[in-house]
PDB file of C-alpha atoms in Angstrom:
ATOM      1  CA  UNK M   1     -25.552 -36.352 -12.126  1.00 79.00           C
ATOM      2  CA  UNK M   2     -26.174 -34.854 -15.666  1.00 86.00           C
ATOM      3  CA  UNK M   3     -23.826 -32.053 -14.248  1.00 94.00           C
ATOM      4  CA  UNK M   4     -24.470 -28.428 -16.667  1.00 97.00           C
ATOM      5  CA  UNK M   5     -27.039 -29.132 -19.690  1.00 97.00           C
ATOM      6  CA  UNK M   6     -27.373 -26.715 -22.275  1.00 98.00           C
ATOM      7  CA  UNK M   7     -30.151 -26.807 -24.813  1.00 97.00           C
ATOM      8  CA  UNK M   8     -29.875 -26.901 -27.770  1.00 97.00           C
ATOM      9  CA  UNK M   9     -26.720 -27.258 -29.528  1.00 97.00           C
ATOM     10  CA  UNK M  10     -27.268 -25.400 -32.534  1.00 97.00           C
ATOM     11  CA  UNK M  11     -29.481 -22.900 -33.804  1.00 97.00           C
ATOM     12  CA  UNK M  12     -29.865 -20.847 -36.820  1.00 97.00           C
ATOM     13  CA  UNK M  13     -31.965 -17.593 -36.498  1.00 97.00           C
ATOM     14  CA  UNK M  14     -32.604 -14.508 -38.619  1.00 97.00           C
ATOM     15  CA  UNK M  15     -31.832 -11.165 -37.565  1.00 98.00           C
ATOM     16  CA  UNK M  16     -34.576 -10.147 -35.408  1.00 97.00           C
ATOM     17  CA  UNK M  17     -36.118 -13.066 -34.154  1.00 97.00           C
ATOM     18  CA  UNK M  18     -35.932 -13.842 -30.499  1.00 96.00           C
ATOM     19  CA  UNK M  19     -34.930 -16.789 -28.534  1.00 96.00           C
ATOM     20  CA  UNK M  20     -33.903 -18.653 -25.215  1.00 98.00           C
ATOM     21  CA  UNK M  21     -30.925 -20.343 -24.765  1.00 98.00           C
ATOM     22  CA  UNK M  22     -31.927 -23.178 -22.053  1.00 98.00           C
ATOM     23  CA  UNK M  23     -29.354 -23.790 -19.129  1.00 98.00           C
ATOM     24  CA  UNK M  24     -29.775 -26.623 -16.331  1.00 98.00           C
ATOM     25  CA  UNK M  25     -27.507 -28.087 -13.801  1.00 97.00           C
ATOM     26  CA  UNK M  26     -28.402 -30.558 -11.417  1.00 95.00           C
ATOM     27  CA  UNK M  27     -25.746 -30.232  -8.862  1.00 93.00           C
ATOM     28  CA  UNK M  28     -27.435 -27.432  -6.323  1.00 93.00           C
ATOM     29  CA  UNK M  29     -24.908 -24.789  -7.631  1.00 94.00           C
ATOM     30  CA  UNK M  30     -25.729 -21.276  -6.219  1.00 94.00           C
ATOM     31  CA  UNK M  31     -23.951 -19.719  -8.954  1.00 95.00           C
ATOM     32  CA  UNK M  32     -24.220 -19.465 -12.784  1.00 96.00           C
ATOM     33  CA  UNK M  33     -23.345 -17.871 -15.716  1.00 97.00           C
ATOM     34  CA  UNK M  34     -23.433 -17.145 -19.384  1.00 98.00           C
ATOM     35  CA  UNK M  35     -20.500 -16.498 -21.648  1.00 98.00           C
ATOM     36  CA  UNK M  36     -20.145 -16.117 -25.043  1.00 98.00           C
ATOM     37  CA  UNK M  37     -16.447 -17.137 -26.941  1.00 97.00           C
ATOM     38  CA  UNK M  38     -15.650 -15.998 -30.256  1.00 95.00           C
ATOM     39  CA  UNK M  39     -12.195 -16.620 -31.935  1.00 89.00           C
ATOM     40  CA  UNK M  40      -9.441 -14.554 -30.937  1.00 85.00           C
ATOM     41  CA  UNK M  41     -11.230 -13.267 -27.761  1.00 87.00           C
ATOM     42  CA  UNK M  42     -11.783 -16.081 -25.127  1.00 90.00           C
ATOM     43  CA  UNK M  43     -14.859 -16.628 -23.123  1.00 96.00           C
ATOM     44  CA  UNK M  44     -16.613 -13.395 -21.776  1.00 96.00           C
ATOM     45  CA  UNK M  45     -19.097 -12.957 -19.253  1.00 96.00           C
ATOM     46  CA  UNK M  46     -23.351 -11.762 -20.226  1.00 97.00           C
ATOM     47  CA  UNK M  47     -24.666 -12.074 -17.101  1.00 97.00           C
ATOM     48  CA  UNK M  48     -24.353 -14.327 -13.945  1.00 96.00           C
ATOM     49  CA  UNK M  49     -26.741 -14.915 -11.243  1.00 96.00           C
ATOM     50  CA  UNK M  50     -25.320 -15.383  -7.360  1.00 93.00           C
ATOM     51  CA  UNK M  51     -28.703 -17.584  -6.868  1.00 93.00           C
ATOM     52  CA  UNK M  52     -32.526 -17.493  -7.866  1.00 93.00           C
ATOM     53  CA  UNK M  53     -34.048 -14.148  -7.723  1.00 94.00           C
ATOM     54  CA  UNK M  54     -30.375 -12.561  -7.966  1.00 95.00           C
ATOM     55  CA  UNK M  55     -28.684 -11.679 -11.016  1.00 96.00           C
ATOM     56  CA  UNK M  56     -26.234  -9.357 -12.480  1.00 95.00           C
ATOM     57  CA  UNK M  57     -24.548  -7.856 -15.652  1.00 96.00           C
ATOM     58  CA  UNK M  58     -21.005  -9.167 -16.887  1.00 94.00           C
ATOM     59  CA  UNK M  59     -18.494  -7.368 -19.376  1.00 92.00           C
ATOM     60  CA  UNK M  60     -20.672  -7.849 -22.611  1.00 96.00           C
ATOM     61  CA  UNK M  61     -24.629  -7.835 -21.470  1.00 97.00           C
ATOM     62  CA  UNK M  62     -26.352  -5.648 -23.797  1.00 96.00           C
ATOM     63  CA  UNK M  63     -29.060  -7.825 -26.038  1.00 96.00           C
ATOM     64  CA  UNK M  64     -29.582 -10.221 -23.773  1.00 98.00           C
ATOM     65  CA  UNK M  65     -31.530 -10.820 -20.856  1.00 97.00           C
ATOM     66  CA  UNK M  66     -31.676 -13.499 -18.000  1.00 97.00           C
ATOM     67  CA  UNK M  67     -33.746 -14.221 -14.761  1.00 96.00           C
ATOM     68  CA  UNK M  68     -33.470 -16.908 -12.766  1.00 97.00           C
ATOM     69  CA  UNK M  69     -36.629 -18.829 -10.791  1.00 96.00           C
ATOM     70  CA  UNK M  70     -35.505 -21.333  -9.695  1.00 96.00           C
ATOM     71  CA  UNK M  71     -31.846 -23.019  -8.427  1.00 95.00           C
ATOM     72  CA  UNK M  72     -31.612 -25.251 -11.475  1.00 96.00           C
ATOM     73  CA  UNK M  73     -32.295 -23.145 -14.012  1.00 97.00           C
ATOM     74  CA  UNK M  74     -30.819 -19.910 -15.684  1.00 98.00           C
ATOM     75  CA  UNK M  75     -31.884 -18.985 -18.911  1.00 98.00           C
ATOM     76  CA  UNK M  76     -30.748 -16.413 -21.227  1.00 98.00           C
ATOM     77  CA  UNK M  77     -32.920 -14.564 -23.689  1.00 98.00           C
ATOM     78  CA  UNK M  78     -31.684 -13.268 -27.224  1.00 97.00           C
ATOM     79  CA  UNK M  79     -34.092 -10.134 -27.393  1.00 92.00           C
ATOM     80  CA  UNK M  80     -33.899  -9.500 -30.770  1.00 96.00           C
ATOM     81  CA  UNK M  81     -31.135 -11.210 -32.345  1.00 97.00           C
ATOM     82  CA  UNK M  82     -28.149  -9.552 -34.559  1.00 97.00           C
ATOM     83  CA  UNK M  83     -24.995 -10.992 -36.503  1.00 97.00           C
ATOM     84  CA  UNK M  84     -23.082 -10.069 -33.783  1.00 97.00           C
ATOM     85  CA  UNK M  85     -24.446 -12.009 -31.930  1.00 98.00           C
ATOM     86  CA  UNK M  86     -22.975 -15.183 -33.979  1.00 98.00           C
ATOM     87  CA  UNK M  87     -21.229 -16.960 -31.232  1.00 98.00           C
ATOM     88  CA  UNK M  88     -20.589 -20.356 -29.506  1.00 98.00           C
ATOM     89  CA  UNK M  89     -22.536 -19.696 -25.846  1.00 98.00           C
ATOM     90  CA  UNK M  90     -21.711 -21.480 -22.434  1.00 98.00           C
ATOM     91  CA  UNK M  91     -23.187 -21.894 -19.675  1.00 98.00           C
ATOM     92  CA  UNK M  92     -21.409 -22.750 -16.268  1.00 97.00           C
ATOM     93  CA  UNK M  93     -22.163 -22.649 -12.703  1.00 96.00           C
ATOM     94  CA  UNK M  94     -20.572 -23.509  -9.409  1.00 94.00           C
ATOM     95  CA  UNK M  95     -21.006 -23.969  -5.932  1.00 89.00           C
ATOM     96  CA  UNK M  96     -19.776 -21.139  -3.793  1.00 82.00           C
ATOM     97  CA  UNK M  97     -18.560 -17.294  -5.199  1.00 72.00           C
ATOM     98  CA  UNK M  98     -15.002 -18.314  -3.779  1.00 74.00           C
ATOM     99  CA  UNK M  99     -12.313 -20.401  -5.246  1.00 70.00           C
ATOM    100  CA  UNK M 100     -14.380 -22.954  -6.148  1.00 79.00           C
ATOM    101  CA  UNK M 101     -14.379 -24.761  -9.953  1.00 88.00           C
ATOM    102  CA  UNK M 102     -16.653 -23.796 -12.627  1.00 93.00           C
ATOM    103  CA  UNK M 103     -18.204 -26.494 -14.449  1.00 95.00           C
ATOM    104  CA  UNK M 104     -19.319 -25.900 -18.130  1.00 97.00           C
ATOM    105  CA  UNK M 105     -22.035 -26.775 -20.221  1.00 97.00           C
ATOM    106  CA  UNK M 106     -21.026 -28.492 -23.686  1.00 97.00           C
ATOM    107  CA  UNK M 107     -22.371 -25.283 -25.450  1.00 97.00           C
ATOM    108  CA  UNK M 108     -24.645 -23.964 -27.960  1.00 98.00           C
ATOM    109  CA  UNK M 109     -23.744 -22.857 -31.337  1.00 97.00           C
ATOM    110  CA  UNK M 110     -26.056 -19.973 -32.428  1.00 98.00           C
ATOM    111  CA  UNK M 111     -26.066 -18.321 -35.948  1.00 97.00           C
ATOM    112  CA  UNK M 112     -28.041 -15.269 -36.893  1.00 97.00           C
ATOM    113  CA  UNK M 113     -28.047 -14.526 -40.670  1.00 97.00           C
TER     114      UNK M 113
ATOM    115  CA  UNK Z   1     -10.486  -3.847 -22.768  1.00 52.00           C
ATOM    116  CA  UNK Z   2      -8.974  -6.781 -22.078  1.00 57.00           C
ATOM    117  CA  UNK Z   3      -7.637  -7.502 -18.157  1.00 89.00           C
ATOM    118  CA  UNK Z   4      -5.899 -10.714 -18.726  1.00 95.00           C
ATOM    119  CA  UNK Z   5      -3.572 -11.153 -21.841  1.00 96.00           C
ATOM    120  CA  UNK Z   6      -2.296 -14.504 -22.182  1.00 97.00           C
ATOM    121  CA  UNK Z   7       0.567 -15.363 -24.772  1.00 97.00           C
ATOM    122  CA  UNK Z   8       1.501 -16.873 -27.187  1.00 97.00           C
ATOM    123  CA  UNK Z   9      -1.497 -17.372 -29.312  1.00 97.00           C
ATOM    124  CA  UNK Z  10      -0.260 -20.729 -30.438  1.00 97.00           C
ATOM    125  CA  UNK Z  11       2.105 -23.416 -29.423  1.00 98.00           C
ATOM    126  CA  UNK Z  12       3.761 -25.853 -30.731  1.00 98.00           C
ATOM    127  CA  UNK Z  13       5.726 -28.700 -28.499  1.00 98.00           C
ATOM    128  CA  UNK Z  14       7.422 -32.239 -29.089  1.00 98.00           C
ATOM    129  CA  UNK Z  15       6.500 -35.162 -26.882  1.00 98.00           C
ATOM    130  CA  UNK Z  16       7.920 -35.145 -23.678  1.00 98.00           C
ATOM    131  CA  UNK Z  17       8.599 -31.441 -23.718  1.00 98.00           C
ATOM    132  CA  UNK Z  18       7.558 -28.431 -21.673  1.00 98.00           C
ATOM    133  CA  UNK Z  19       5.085 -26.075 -22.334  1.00 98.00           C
ATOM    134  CA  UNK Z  20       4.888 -22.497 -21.003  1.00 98.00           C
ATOM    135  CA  UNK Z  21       2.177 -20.085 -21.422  1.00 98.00           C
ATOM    136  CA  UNK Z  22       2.619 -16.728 -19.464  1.00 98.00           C
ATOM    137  CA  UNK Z  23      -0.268 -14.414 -18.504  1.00 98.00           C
ATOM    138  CA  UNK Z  24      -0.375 -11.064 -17.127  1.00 97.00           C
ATOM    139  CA  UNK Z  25      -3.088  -9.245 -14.954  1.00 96.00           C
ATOM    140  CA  UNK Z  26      -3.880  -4.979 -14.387  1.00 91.00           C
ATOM    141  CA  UNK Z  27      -6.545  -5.495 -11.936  1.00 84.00           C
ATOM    142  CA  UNK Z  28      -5.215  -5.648  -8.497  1.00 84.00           C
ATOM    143  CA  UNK Z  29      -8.203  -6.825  -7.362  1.00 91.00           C
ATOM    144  CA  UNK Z  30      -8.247 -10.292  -8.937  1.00 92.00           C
ATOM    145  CA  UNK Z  31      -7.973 -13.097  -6.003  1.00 91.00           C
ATOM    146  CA  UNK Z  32      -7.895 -16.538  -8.049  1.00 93.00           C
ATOM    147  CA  UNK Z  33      -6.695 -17.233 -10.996  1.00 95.00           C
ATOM    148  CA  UNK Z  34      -7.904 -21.025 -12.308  1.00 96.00           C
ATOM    149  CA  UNK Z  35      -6.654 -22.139 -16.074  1.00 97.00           C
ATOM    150  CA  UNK Z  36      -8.851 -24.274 -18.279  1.00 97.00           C
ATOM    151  CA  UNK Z  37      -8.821 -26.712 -20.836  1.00 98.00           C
ATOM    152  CA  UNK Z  38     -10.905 -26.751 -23.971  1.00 97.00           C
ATOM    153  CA  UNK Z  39     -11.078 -29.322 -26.677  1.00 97.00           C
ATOM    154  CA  UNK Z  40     -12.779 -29.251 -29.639  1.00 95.00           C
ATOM    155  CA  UNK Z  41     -16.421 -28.912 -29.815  1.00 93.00           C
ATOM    156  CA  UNK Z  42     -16.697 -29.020 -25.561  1.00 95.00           C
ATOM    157  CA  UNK Z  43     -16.816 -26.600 -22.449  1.00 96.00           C
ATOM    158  CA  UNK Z  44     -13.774 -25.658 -20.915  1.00 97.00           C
ATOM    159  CA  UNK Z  45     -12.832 -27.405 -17.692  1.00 96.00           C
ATOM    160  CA  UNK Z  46     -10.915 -26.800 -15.228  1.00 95.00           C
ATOM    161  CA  UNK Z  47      -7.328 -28.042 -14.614  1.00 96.00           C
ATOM    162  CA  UNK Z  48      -5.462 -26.139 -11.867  1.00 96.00           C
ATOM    163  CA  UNK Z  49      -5.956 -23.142  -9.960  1.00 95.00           C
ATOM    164  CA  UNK Z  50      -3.915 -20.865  -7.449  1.00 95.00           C
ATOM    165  CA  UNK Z  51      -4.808 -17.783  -5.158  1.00 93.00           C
ATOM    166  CA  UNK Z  52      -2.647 -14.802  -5.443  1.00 91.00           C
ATOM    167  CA  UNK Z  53      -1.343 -15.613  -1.385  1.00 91.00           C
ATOM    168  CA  UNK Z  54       0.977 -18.901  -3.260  1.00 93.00           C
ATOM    169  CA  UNK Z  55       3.731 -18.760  -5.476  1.00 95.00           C
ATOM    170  CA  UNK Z  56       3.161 -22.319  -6.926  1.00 97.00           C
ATOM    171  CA  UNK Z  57       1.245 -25.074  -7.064  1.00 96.00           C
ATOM    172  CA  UNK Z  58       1.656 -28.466  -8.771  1.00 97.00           C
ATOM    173  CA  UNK Z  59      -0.948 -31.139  -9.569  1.00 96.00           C
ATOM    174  CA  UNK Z  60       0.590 -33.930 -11.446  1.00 97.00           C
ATOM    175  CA  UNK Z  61       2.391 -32.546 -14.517  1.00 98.00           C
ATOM    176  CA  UNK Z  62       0.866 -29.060 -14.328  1.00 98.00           C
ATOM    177  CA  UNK Z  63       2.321 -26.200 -12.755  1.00 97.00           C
ATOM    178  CA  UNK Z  64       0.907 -22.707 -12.008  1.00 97.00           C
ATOM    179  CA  UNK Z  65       3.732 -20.074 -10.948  1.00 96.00           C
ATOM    180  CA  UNK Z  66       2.676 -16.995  -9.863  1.00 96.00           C
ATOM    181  CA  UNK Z  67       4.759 -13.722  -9.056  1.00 95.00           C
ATOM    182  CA  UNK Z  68       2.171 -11.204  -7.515  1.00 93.00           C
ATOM    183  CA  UNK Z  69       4.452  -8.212  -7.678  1.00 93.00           C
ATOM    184  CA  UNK Z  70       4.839  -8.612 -11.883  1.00 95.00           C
ATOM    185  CA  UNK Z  71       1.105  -9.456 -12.037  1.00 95.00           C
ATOM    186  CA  UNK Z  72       1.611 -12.098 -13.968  1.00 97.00           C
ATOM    187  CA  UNK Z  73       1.462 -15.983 -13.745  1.00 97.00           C
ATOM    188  CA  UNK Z  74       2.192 -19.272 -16.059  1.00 98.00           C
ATOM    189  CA  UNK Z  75       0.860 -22.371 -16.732  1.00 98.00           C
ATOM    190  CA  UNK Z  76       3.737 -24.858 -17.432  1.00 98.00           C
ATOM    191  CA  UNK Z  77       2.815 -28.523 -18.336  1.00 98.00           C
ATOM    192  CA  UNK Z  78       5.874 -31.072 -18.071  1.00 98.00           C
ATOM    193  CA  UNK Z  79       6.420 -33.983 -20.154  1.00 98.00           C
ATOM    194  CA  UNK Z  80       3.938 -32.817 -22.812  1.00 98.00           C
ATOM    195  CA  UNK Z  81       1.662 -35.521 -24.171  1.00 98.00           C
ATOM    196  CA  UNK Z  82      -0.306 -35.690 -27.063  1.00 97.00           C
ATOM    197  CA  UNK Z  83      -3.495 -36.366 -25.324  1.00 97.00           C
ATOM    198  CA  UNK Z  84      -2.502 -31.797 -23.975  1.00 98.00           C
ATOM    199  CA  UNK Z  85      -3.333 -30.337 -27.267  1.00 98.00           C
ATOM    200  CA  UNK Z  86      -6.460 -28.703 -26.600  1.00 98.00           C
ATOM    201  CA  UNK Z  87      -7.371 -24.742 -26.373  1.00 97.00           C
ATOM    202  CA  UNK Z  88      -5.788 -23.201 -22.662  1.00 98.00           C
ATOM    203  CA  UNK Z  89      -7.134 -20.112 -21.075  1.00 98.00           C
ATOM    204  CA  UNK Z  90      -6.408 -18.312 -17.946  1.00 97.00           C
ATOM    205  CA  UNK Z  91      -8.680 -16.616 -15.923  1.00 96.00           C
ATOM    206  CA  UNK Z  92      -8.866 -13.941 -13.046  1.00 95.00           C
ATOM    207  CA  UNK Z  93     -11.945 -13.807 -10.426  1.00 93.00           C
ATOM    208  CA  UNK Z  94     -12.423  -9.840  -9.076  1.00 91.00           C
ATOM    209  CA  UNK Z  95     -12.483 -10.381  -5.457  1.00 90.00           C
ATOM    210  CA  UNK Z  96     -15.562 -10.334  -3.895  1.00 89.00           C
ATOM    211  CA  UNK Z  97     -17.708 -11.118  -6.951  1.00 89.00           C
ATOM    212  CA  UNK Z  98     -18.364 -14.195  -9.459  1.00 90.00           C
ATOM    213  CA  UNK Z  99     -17.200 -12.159 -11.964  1.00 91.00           C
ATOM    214  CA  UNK Z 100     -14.253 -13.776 -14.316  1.00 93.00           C
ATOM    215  CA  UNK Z 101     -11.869 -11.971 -17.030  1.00 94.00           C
ATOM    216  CA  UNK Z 102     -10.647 -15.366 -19.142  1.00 96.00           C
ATOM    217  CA  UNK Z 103      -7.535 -14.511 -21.802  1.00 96.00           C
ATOM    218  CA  UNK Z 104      -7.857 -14.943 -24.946  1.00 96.00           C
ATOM    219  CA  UNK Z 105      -6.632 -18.884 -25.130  1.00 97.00           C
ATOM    220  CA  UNK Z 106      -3.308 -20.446 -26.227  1.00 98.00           C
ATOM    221  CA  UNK Z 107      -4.189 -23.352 -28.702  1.00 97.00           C
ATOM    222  CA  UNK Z 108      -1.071 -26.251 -28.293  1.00 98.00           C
ATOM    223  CA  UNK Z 109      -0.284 -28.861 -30.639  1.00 98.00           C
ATOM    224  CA  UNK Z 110       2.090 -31.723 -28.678  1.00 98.00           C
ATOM    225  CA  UNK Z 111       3.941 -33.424 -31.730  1.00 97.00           C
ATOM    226  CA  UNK Z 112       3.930 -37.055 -31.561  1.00 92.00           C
TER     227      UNK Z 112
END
């Protein structure tokens, strides 16, 4: 198993410009979902999904969007990007809501100028 | 607003010592509470967790403690090695949802 694949590591946009973060995992998780970590403030939920069709807002959600088709996959959409938006971005998912572990993707490393 | 503050911010430990980091929760709500490891340049993963219904649990040389009526619970790694510096965060799961509030990560340095 390839376990949580993120594409692609790093990325340079200017402000404006839209893009899709790619997440995969191969592991028939039911759950996913994006955070974002930036120094000094730990890793903080976008959005999650509870499985395809089904998804939700976290703490930080505005300027992005997700959707999820199918079980696999859960991608996340930079609108229209900003600085602020300058972040390290991971993707995780697991296999039931309940005290089960999350397993991360290695990240993707997104600059907007 | 941040739910989970973890401290300290750093750490700094000699081989073969013990390292604490404390964190502290408002949300009553919260029902587990996993911490994770992060090295350089990867995803967190996780290394031990505990529901609020448990005191302690040990796996290996990591121990959670947890005292549910301070709202607040520790991560304490014995016989530190150098192979445990890496980024640690705590985390707390509002019951009934996937949603998790991490803290804001203790980076420790284990001295050789």
């Amino acid at each position: 198993n390839a376990g949580v694949t993120q594409t692609p590591k790093f990325q340079v946009l200017k402000t404006g410009q839209s893009m899709t973060l790619q997440c995969a995992q191969d592991m028939n998780h039911e759950y996913m979902s994006w955070y974002r970590q930036d120094p000094g403030m730990g890793l903080r939920l976008i959005h999650y999904s509870v499985g395809a069709g089904i998804t939700d807002q976290g703490e930080v959600p505005n300027g992005y969007n997700v959707s999820r088709s199918t079980t696999e996959d859960f991608p996340l959409r930079l609108l229209s990007a900003a600085p602020s938006q300058t972040s390290v971005y991971f993707c995780a998912s697991s296999f039931t809501r309940d005290y089960h572990e999350q397993f991360f993707g290695p990240g993707t490393r997104l600059t907007v100028l | 607003q941040q739910q989970v503050k973890q401290s300290p911010q750093s750490l700094i430990v000699q081989k073969g010592g013990i390292s604490i980091i404390n964190c502290a929760y408002e949300n009553t709500a919260f029902d587990y509470f996993p911490w994770y490891q992060q090295f350089p340049g990867k995803g967190p993963a996780l290394l031990i967790a505990i529901r609020p219904d448990v005191s302690e649990k040990k796996e290996g040389r990591f121990t959670i403690s947890f005292n549910k009526s301070a709202k607040q619970f520790s991560l304490h790694i014995m016989d530190s090695q150098p192979g445990d510096s890496a980024t640690y965060f705590c985390a707390a799961k509002t019951s009934g949802t996937y949603k998790y509030i991490f803290g804001t990560g203790t980076r420790l340095k284990v001295l050789a």
